[in-house]
Amino acid sequence: GGMTCASCAARIEKKLNRMEGVEATVNYATEKAKVSYAGPVGVGDLIATVEATGYTAREPEPPRTGPEAVAGDDADARAEEELRPLRQRL
């Protein structure tokens, strides 16, 4: 399942940072984690740790490059466009 509160993000971040060679930050608003890791830890270990905490996780898709990449098809730009009207309402 997804995160429902800031303490969920903190719980996941704490579990990931307890792993040897892992440095993680979890953003509740985007429901994403930024993880740097080294040593014996792999992506499967990171996902298993998140899932053992009661949440779902998956490896992000690699960015598209080359001729198949479309200019302006950036996920961050799309998200910003979607959020702009909401911010203006606040």
PDB file of C-alpha atoms in Angstrom:
ATOM      1  CA  GLY A   1       0.000   0.000   0.000  1.00  0.00           C
ATOM      2  CA  GLY A   2       0.860   3.656  -0.226  1.00  0.00           C
ATOM      3  CA  MET A   3       1.890   6.082   2.464  1.00  0.00           C
ATOM      4  CA  THR A   4      -0.973   7.776   4.276  1.00  0.00           C
ATOM      5  CA  CYS A   5       0.931  10.136   6.588  1.00  0.00           C
ATOM      6  CA  ALA A   6       4.324  11.698   7.254  1.00  0.00           C
ATOM      7  CA  SER A   7       5.091   9.108   9.927  1.00  0.00           C
ATOM      8  CA  CYS A   8       4.802   6.425   7.225  1.00  0.00           C
ATOM      9  CA  ALA A   9       7.579   8.127   5.277  1.00  0.00           C
ATOM     10  CA  ALA A  10       9.671   8.466   8.430  1.00  0.00           C
ATOM     11  CA  ARG A  11       9.208   4.770   9.230  1.00  0.00           C
ATOM     12  CA  ILE A  12      10.359   3.692   5.757  1.00  0.00           C
ATOM     13  CA  GLU A  13      13.287   6.126   5.815  1.00  0.00           C
ATOM     14  CA  LYS A  14      14.402   4.837   9.220  1.00  0.00           C
ATOM     15  CA  LYS A  15      14.296   1.189   8.085  1.00  0.00           C
ATOM     16  CA  LEU A  16      16.246   1.921   4.907  1.00  0.00           C
ATOM     17  CA  ASN A  17      18.882   3.995   6.722  1.00  0.00           C
ATOM     18  CA  ARG A  18      19.479   1.130   9.160  1.00  0.00           C
ATOM     19  CA  MET A  19      20.776  -0.976   6.267  1.00  0.00           C
ATOM     20  CA  GLU A  20      24.549  -1.094   5.856  1.00  0.00           C
ATOM     21  CA  GLY A  21      25.783   1.321   3.180  1.00  0.00           C
ATOM     22  CA  VAL A  22      22.350   2.879   2.586  1.00  0.00           C
ATOM     23  CA  GLU A  23      21.428   6.550   2.708  1.00  0.00           C
ATOM     24  CA  ALA A  24      17.764   7.290   2.023  1.00  0.00           C
ATOM     25  CA  THR A  25      15.304  10.145   2.101  1.00  0.00           C
ATOM     26  CA  VAL A  26      11.585   9.533   1.672  1.00  0.00           C
ATOM     27  CA  ASN A  27       9.207  12.209   0.415  1.00  0.00           C
ATOM     28  CA  TYR A  28       5.662  11.703   1.690  1.00  0.00           C
ATOM     29  CA  ALA A  29       4.145  14.174  -0.788  1.00  0.00           C
ATOM     30  CA  THR A  30       5.511  12.356  -3.845  1.00  0.00           C
ATOM     31  CA  GLU A  31       5.510   8.896  -2.241  1.00  0.00           C
ATOM     32  CA  LYS A  32       9.067   8.396  -3.508  1.00  0.00           C
ATOM     33  CA  ALA A  33      12.382   7.539  -1.919  1.00  0.00           C
ATOM     34  CA  LYS A  34      15.798   8.703  -3.037  1.00  0.00           C
ATOM     35  CA  VAL A  35      18.270   6.003  -2.100  1.00  0.00           C
ATOM     36  CA  SER A  36      22.049   5.806  -2.407  1.00  0.00           C
ATOM     37  CA  TYR A  37      23.587   2.459  -1.601  1.00  0.00           C
ATOM     38  CA  ALA A  38      26.879   0.624  -1.753  1.00  0.00           C
ATOM     39  CA  GLY A  39      28.335  -2.640  -0.625  1.00  0.00           C
ATOM     40  CA  PRO A  40      26.382  -5.859  -0.366  1.00  0.00           C
ATOM     41  CA  VAL A  41      22.955  -4.178  -0.665  1.00  0.00           C
ATOM     42  CA  GLY A  42      21.037  -4.452  -3.921  1.00  0.00           C
ATOM     43  CA  VAL A  43      17.771  -3.114  -5.294  1.00  0.00           C
ATOM     44  CA  GLY A  44      15.983  -6.319  -4.301  1.00  0.00           C
ATOM     45  CA  ASP A  45      17.132  -5.857  -0.697  1.00  0.00           C
ATOM     46  CA  LEU A  46      15.833  -2.286  -0.649  1.00  0.00           C
ATOM     47  CA  ILE A  47      12.449  -3.289  -2.059  1.00  0.00           C
ATOM     48  CA  ALA A  48      12.194  -6.202   0.389  1.00  0.00           C
ATOM     49  CA  THR A  49      12.893  -3.852   3.314  1.00  0.00           C
ATOM     50  CA  VAL A  50      10.158  -1.442   2.233  1.00  0.00           C
ATOM     51  CA  GLU A  51       7.704  -4.311   1.697  1.00  0.00           C
ATOM     52  CA  ALA A  52       8.562  -5.800   5.110  1.00  0.00           C
ATOM     53  CA  THR A  53       7.570  -2.435   6.581  1.00  0.00           C
ATOM     54  CA  GLY A  54       4.104  -2.910   5.049  1.00  0.00           C
ATOM     55  CA  TYR A  55       4.368  -0.752   1.936  1.00  0.00           C
ATOM     56  CA  THR A  56       4.885  -1.392  -1.754  1.00  0.00           C
ATOM     57  CA  ALA A  57       7.999  -0.469  -3.692  1.00  0.00           C
ATOM     58  CA  ARG A  58       9.348  -0.790  -7.189  1.00  0.00           C
ATOM     59  CA  GLU A  59      12.439   0.278  -9.039  1.00  0.00           C
ATOM     60  CA  PRO A  60      11.821   3.423 -11.101  1.00  0.00           C
ATOM     61  CA  GLU A  61      11.864   3.120 -14.857  1.00  0.00           C
ATOM     62  CA  PRO A  62      15.066   4.418 -16.438  1.00  0.00           C
ATOM     63  CA  PRO A  63      14.760   7.792 -18.159  1.00  0.00           C
ATOM     64  CA  ARG A  64      14.033   7.586 -21.856  1.00  0.00           C
ATOM     65  CA  THR A  65      16.793   8.776 -24.143  1.00  0.00           C
ATOM     66  CA  GLY A  66      17.492   8.833 -27.829  1.00  0.00           C
ATOM     67  CA  PRO A  67      14.971   9.150 -30.653  1.00  0.00           C
ATOM     68  CA  GLU A  68      12.122   7.575 -28.665  1.00  0.00           C
ATOM     69  CA  ALA A  69      12.328  10.312 -26.030  1.00  0.00           C
ATOM     70  CA  VAL A  70       9.909  13.131 -26.724  1.00  0.00           C
ATOM     71  CA  ALA A  71      10.818  16.709 -25.825  1.00  0.00           C
ATOM     72  CA  GLY A  72       8.542  17.960 -23.083  1.00  0.00           C
ATOM     73  CA  ASP A  73       7.622  14.434 -22.010  1.00  0.00           C
ATOM     74  CA  ASP A  74       9.289  14.858 -18.650  1.00  0.00           C
ATOM     75  CA  ALA A  75       7.425  13.426 -15.637  1.00  0.00           C
ATOM     76  CA  ASP A  76       8.517  16.271 -13.359  1.00  0.00           C
ATOM     77  CA  ALA A  77       7.300  18.886 -15.828  1.00  0.00           C
ATOM     78  CA  ARG A  78       3.963  17.082 -16.190  1.00  0.00           C
ATOM     79  CA  ALA A  79       3.567  16.868 -12.425  1.00  0.00           C
ATOM     80  CA  GLU A  80       4.363  20.566 -12.081  1.00  0.00           C
ATOM     81  CA  GLU A  81       1.728  21.428 -14.687  1.00  0.00           C
ATOM     82  CA  GLU A  82      -0.844  19.311 -12.839  1.00  0.00           C
ATOM     83  CA  LEU A  83      -0.024  20.898  -9.481  1.00  0.00           C
ATOM     84  CA  ARG A  84       0.063  24.529 -10.611  1.00  0.00           C
ATOM     85  CA  PRO A  85      -3.763  25.006 -10.652  1.00  0.00           C
ATOM     86  CA  LEU A  86      -4.031  23.365  -7.243  1.00  0.00           C
ATOM     87  CA  ARG A  87      -1.410  25.675  -5.772  1.00  0.00           C
ATOM     88  CA  GLN A  88      -3.205  28.687  -7.178  1.00  0.00           C
ATOM     89  CA  ARG A  89      -6.396  27.637  -5.375  1.00  0.00           C
ATOM     90  CA  LEU A  90      -4.677  27.606  -1.991  1.00  0.00           C
TER      91      LEU A  90
END
